[in-house]
Short mmCIF file of C-alpha atoms in Angstrom, two decimals:
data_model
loop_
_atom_site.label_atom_id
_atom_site.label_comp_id
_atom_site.label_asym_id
_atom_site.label_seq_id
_atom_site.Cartn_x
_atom_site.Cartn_y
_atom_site.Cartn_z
CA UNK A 7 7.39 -22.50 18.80
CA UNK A 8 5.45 -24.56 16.57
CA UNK A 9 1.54 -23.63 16.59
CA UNK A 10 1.35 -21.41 19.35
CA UNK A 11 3.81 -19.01 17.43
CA UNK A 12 1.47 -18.61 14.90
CA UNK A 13 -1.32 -18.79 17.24
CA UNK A 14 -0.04 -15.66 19.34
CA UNK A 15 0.76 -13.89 16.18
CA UNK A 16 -2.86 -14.05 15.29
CA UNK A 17 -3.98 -12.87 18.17
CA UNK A 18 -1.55 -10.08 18.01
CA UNK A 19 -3.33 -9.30 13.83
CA UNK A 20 -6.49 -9.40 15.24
CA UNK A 21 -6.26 -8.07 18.14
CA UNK A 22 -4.49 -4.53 16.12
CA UNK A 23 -6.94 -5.27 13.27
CA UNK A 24 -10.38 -4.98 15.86
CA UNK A 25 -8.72 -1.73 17.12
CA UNK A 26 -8.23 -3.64 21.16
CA UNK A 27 -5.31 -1.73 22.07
CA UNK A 28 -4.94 -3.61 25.46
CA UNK A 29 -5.16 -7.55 24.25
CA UNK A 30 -2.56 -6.27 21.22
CA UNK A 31 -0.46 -5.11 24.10
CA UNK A 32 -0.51 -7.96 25.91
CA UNK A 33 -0.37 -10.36 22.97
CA UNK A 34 3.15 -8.86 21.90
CA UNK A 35 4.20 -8.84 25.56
CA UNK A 36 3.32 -12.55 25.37
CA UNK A 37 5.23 -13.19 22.26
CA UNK A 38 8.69 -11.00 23.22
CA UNK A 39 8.84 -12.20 26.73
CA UNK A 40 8.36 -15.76 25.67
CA UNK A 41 11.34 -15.11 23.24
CA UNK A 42 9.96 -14.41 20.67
CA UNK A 43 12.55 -12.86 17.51
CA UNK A 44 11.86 -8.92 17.24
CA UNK A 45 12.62 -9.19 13.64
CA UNK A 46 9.54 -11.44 13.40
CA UNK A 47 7.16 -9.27 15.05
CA UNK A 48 8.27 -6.19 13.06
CA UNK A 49 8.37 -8.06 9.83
CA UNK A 50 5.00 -8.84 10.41
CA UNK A 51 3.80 -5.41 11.74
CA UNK A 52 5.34 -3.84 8.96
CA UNK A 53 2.85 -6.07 7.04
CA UNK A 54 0.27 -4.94 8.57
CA UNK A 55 0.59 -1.17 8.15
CA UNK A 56 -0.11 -1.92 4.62
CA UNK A 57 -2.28 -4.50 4.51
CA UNK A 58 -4.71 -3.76 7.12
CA UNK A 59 -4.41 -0.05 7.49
CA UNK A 60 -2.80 1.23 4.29
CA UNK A 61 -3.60 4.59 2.68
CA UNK A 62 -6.26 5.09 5.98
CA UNK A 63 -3.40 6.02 7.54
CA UNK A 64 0.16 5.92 5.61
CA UNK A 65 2.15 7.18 8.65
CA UNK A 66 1.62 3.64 10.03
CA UNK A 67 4.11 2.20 7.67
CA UNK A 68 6.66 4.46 8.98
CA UNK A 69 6.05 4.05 12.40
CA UNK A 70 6.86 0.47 11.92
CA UNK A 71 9.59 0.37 9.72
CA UNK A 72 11.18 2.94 12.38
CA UNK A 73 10.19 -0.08 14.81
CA UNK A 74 12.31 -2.15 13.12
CA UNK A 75 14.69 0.10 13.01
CA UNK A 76 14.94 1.08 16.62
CA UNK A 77 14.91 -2.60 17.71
CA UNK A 78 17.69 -3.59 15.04
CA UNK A 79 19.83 -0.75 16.74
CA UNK A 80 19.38 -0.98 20.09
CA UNK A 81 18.11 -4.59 20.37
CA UNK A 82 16.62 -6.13 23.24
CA UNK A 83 15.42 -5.98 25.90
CA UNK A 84 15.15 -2.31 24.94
CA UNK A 85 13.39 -2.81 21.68
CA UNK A 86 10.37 -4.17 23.46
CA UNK A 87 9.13 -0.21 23.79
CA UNK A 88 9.76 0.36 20.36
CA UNK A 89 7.52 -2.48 19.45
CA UNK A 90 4.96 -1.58 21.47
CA UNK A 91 4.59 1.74 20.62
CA UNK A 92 4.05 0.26 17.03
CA UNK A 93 1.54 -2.48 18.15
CA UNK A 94 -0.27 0.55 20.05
CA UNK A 95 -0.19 2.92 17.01
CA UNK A 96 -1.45 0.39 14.76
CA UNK A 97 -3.74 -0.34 16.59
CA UNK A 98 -5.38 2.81 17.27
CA UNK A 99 -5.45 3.71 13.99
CA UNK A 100 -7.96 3.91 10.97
CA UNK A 101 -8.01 0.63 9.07
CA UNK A 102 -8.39 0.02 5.58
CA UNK A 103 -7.28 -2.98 3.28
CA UNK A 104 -8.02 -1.52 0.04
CA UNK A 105 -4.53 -1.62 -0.66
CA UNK A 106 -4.24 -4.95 0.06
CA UNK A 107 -7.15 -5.61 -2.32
CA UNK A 108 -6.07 -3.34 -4.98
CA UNK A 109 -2.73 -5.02 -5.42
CA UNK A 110 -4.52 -8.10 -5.28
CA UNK A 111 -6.66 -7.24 -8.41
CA UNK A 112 -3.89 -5.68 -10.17
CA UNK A 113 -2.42 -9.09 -9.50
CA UNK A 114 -4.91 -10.97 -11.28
CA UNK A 115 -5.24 -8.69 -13.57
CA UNK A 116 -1.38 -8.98 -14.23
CA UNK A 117 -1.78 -12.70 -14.42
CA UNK A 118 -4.44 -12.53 -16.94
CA UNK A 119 -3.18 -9.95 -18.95
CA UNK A 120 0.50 -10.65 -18.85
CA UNK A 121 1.06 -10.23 -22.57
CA UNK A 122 -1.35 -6.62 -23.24
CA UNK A 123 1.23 -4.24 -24.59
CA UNK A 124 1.88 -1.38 -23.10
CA UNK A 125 0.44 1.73 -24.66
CA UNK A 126 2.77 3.68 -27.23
CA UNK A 127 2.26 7.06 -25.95
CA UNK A 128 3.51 6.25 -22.17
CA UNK A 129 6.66 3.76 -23.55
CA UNK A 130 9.82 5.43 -23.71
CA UNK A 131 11.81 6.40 -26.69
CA UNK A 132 15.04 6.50 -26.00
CA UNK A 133 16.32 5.56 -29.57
CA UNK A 134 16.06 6.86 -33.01
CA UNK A 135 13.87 3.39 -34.17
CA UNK A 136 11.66 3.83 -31.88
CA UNK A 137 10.47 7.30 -31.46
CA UNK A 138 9.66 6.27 -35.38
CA UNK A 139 7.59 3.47 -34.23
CA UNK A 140 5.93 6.25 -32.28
CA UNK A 141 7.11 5.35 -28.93
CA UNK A 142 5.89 8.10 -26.88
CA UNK A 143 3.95 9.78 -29.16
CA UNK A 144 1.09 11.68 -27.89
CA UNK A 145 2.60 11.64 -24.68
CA UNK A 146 1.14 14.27 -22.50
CA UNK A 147 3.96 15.29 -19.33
CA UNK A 148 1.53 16.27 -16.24
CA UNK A 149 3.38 19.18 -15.09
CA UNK A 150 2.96 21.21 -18.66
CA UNK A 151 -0.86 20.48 -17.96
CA UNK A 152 -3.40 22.39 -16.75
CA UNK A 153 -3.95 21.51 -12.65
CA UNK A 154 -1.01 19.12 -13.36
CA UNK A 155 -3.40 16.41 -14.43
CA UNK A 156 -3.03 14.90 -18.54
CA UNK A 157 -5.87 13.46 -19.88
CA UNK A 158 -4.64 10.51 -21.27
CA UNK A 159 -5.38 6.79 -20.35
CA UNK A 160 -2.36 4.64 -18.96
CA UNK A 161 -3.90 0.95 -18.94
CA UNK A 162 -3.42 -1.72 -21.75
CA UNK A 163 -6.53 -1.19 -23.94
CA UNK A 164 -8.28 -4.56 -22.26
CA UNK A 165 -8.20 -2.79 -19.27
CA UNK A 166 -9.28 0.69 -20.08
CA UNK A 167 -11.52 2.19 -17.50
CA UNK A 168 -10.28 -0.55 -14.96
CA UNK A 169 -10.29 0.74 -10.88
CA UNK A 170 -7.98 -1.50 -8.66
CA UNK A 171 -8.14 0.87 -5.98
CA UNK A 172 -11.00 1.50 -4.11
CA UNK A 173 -10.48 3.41 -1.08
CA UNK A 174 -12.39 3.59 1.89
CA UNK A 175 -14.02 6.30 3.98
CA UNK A 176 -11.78 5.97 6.76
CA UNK A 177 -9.01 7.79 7.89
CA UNK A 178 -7.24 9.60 5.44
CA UNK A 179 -8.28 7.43 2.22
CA UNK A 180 -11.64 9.57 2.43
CA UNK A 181 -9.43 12.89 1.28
CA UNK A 182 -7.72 10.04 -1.41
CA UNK A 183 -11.15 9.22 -2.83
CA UNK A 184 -12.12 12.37 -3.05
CA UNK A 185 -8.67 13.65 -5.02
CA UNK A 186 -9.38 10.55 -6.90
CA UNK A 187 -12.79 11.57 -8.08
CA UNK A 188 -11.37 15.33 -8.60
CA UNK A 189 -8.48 13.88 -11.10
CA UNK A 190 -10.72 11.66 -13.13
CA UNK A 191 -13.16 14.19 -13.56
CA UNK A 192 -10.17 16.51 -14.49
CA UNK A 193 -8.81 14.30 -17.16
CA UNK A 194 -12.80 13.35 -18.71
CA UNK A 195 -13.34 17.53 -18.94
CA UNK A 196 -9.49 17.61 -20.67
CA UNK A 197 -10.68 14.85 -23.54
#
């Protein structure tokens, strides 16, 4: 209780985070046997699937939502495995925060910008008065395009050309940039 709950629980982060598979191990034995709540710890490994590992590898959210899952149903003292093969996955695997850091921009951004309209051609018109204030207009549905990719901008004007997302070269956000790239070429060639 008190400090030492969160103090174990950040040595559990950064234990995962450093990629230390035996101190997060130990640190989440620590925490359950002391009494811990489950829901905690999976609340907060759930958290860090996206924070700290994201799009590097997006099966980590899964694993520990299952976690969750698997200790909600069949509680504890059997849940303890279910945590730790969580802790153990997350920790092996490829990190990356630049979702974390992308929402966090977008944020901001949000913040800043909370009034910039959105553009006409990606509102919907699902009236007669608006599709004649050109709601939709110039619209371009990905699917009818060529590669699937429309060349049209989705941002507020202010924030044309914007990148929130930045991802890494770890894990599977390398293939991600590289799509990235690919599309935004795309759409510049299809202007």
């Amino acid at each position: 209780s008190g400090e030492k709950h969160y103090t174990l629980m950040s040595a559990l982060n950064k234990s995962i985070r450093t990629g230390v598979a035996d101190a997060s191990s130990y640190w989440l034995a620590r925490m359950l046997e002391a009494g811990e709540d489950p829901k905690y710890v999976a609340r907060r490994l759930i958290r860090f699937a996206s924070e700290d590992i994201g799009n590097a590898h997006p099966q980590a959210l899964a694993i520990t939502v299952a976690a969750k899952d698997a200790v909600h149903f069949i509680g504890m003292p059997e849940g303890n495995t279910a945590l730790a093969q969580a802790v153990l996955y997350l920790a092996t695997a490829p990190k990356s925060n630049a979702v974390y850091m992308a929402y966090g921009e977008a944020a901001e951004a949000a913040k800043t910008d909370f009034a910039a309209p959105v553009p006409l051609h990606i509102r919907s018109a699902p009236t007669k008065l608006m599709k004649q204030l050109d709601y939709g207009k110039g619209y371009k549905y990905a699917h009818d395009e060529p590669d699937a990719i429309a060349s049209m901008d989705c941002l507020p004007d202010n924030l044309k050309g914007r990148e929130f997302y930045k991802p890494t070269e770890f894990g599977f956000e390398k293939e991600i940039a590289k799509r990235l790239a690919w599309w935004k070429k795309r759409r510049q060639e299809g202007q």
